PDB file of C-alpha atoms in Angstrom:
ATOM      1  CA  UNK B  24    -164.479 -19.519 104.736  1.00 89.00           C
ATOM      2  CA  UNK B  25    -166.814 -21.868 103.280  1.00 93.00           C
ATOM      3  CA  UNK B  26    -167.765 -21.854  99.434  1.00 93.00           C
ATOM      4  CA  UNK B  27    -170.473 -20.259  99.343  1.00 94.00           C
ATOM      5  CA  UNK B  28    -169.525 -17.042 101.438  1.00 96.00           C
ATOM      6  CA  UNK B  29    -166.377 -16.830  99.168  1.00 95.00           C
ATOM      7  CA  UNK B  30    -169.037 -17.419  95.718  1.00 95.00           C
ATOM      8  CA  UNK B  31    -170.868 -14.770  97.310  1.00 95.00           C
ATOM      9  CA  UNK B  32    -168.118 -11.843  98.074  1.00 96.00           C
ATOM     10  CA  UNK B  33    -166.121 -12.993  94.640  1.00 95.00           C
ATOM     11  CA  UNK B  34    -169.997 -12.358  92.887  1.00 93.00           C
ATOM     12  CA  UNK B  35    -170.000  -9.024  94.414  1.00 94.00           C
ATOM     13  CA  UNK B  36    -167.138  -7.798  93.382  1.00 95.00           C
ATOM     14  CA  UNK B  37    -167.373  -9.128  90.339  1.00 91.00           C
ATOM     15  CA  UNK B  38    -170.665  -7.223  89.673  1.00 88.00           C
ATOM     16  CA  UNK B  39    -168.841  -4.171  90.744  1.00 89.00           C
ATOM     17  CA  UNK B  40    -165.784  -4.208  88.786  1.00 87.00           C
ATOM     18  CA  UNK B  41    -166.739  -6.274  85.600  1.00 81.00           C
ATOM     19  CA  UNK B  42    -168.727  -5.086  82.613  1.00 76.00           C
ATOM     20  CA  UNK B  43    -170.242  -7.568  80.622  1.00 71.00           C
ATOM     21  CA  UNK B  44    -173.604  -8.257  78.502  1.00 67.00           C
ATOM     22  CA  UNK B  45    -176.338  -8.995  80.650  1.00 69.00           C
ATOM     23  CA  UNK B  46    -176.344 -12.637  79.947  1.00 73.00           C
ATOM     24  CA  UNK B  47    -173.494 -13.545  81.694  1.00 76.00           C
ATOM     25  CA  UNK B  48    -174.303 -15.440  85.096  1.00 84.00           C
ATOM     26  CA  UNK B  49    -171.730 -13.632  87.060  1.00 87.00           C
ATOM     27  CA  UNK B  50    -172.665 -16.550  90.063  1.00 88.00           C
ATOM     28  CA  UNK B  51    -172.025 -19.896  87.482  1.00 90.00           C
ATOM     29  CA  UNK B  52    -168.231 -17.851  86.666  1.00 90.00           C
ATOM     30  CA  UNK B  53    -167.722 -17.305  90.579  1.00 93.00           C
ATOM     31  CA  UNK B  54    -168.245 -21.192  90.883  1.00 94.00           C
ATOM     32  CA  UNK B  55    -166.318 -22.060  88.313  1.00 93.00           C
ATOM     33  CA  UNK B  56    -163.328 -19.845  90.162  1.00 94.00           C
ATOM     34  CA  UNK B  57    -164.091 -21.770  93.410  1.00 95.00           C
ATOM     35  CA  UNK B  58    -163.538 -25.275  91.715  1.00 95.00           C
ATOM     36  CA  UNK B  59    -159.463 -24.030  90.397  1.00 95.00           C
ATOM     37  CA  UNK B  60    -157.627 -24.293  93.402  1.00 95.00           C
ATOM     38  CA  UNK B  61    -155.267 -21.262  92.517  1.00 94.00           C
ATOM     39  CA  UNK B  62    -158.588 -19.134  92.976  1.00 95.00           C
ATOM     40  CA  UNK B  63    -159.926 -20.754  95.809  1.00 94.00           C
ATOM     41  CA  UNK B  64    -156.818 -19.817  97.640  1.00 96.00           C
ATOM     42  CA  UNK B  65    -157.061 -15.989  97.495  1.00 96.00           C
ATOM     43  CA  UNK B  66    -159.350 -13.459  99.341  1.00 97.00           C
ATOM     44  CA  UNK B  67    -162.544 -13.750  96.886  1.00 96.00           C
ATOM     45  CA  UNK B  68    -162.333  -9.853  96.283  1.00 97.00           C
ATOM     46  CA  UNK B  69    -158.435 -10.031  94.953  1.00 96.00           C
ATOM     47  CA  UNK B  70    -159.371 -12.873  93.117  1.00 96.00           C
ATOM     48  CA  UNK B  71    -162.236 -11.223  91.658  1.00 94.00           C
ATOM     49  CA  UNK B  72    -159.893  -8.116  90.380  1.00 94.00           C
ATOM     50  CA  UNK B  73    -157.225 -10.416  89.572  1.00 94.00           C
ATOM     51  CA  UNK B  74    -159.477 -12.330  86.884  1.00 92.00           C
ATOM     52  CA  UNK B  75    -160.866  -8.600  85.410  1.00 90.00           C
ATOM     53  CA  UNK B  76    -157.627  -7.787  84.163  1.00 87.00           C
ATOM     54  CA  UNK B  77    -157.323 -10.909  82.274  1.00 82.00           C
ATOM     55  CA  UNK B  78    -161.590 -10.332  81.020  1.00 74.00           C
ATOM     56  CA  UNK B  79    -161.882  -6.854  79.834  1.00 59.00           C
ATOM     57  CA  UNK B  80    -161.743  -6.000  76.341  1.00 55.00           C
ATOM     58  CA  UNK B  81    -158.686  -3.906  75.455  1.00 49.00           C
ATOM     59  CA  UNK B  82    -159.026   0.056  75.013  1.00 55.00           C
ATOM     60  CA  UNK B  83    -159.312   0.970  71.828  1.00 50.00           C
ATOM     61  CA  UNK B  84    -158.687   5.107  71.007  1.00 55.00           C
ATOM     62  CA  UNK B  85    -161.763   6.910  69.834  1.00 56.00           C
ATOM     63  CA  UNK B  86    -162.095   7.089  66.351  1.00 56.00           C
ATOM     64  CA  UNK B  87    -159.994   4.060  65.529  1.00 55.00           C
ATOM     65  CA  UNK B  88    -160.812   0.344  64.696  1.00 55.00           C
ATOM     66  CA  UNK B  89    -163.984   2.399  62.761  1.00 53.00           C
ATOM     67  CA  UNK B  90    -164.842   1.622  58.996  1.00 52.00           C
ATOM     68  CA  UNK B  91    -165.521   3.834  57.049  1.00 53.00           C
ATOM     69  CA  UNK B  92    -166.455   3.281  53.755  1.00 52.00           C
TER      70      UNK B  92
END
């Protein structure tokens, strides 16, 4: 698979699984996947869901982490 097919599936799935602010270029973090070898290796798709669990915020219950003053 060339780079750009696998810059375009990992950008999909990305889109699908990650939620970030709107300012993030989901495409520029695809290519900078493609460049680390240990990325470029996998199936874009598990590479895309592999690198969400390391990006998402952790959970945090309802009602705590809250101020109150």
């Amino acid at each position: 698979m060339d780079a750009t097919e696998w810059i375009d599936r990992c950008a999909a799935k990305l889109d699908e699984l990650w939620p970030r602010d709107a300012g993030v270029d989901v495409t520029q973090l695809t290519l900078e996947l493609w460049r680390e070898r240990r990325w470029r290796l996998m199936e874009p798709e598990a590479a895309a869901a592999l690198w969400t669990t390391f990006a998402k915020p952790p959970e945090v219950p309802a009602n705590q982490g809250l101020v109150r003053y």
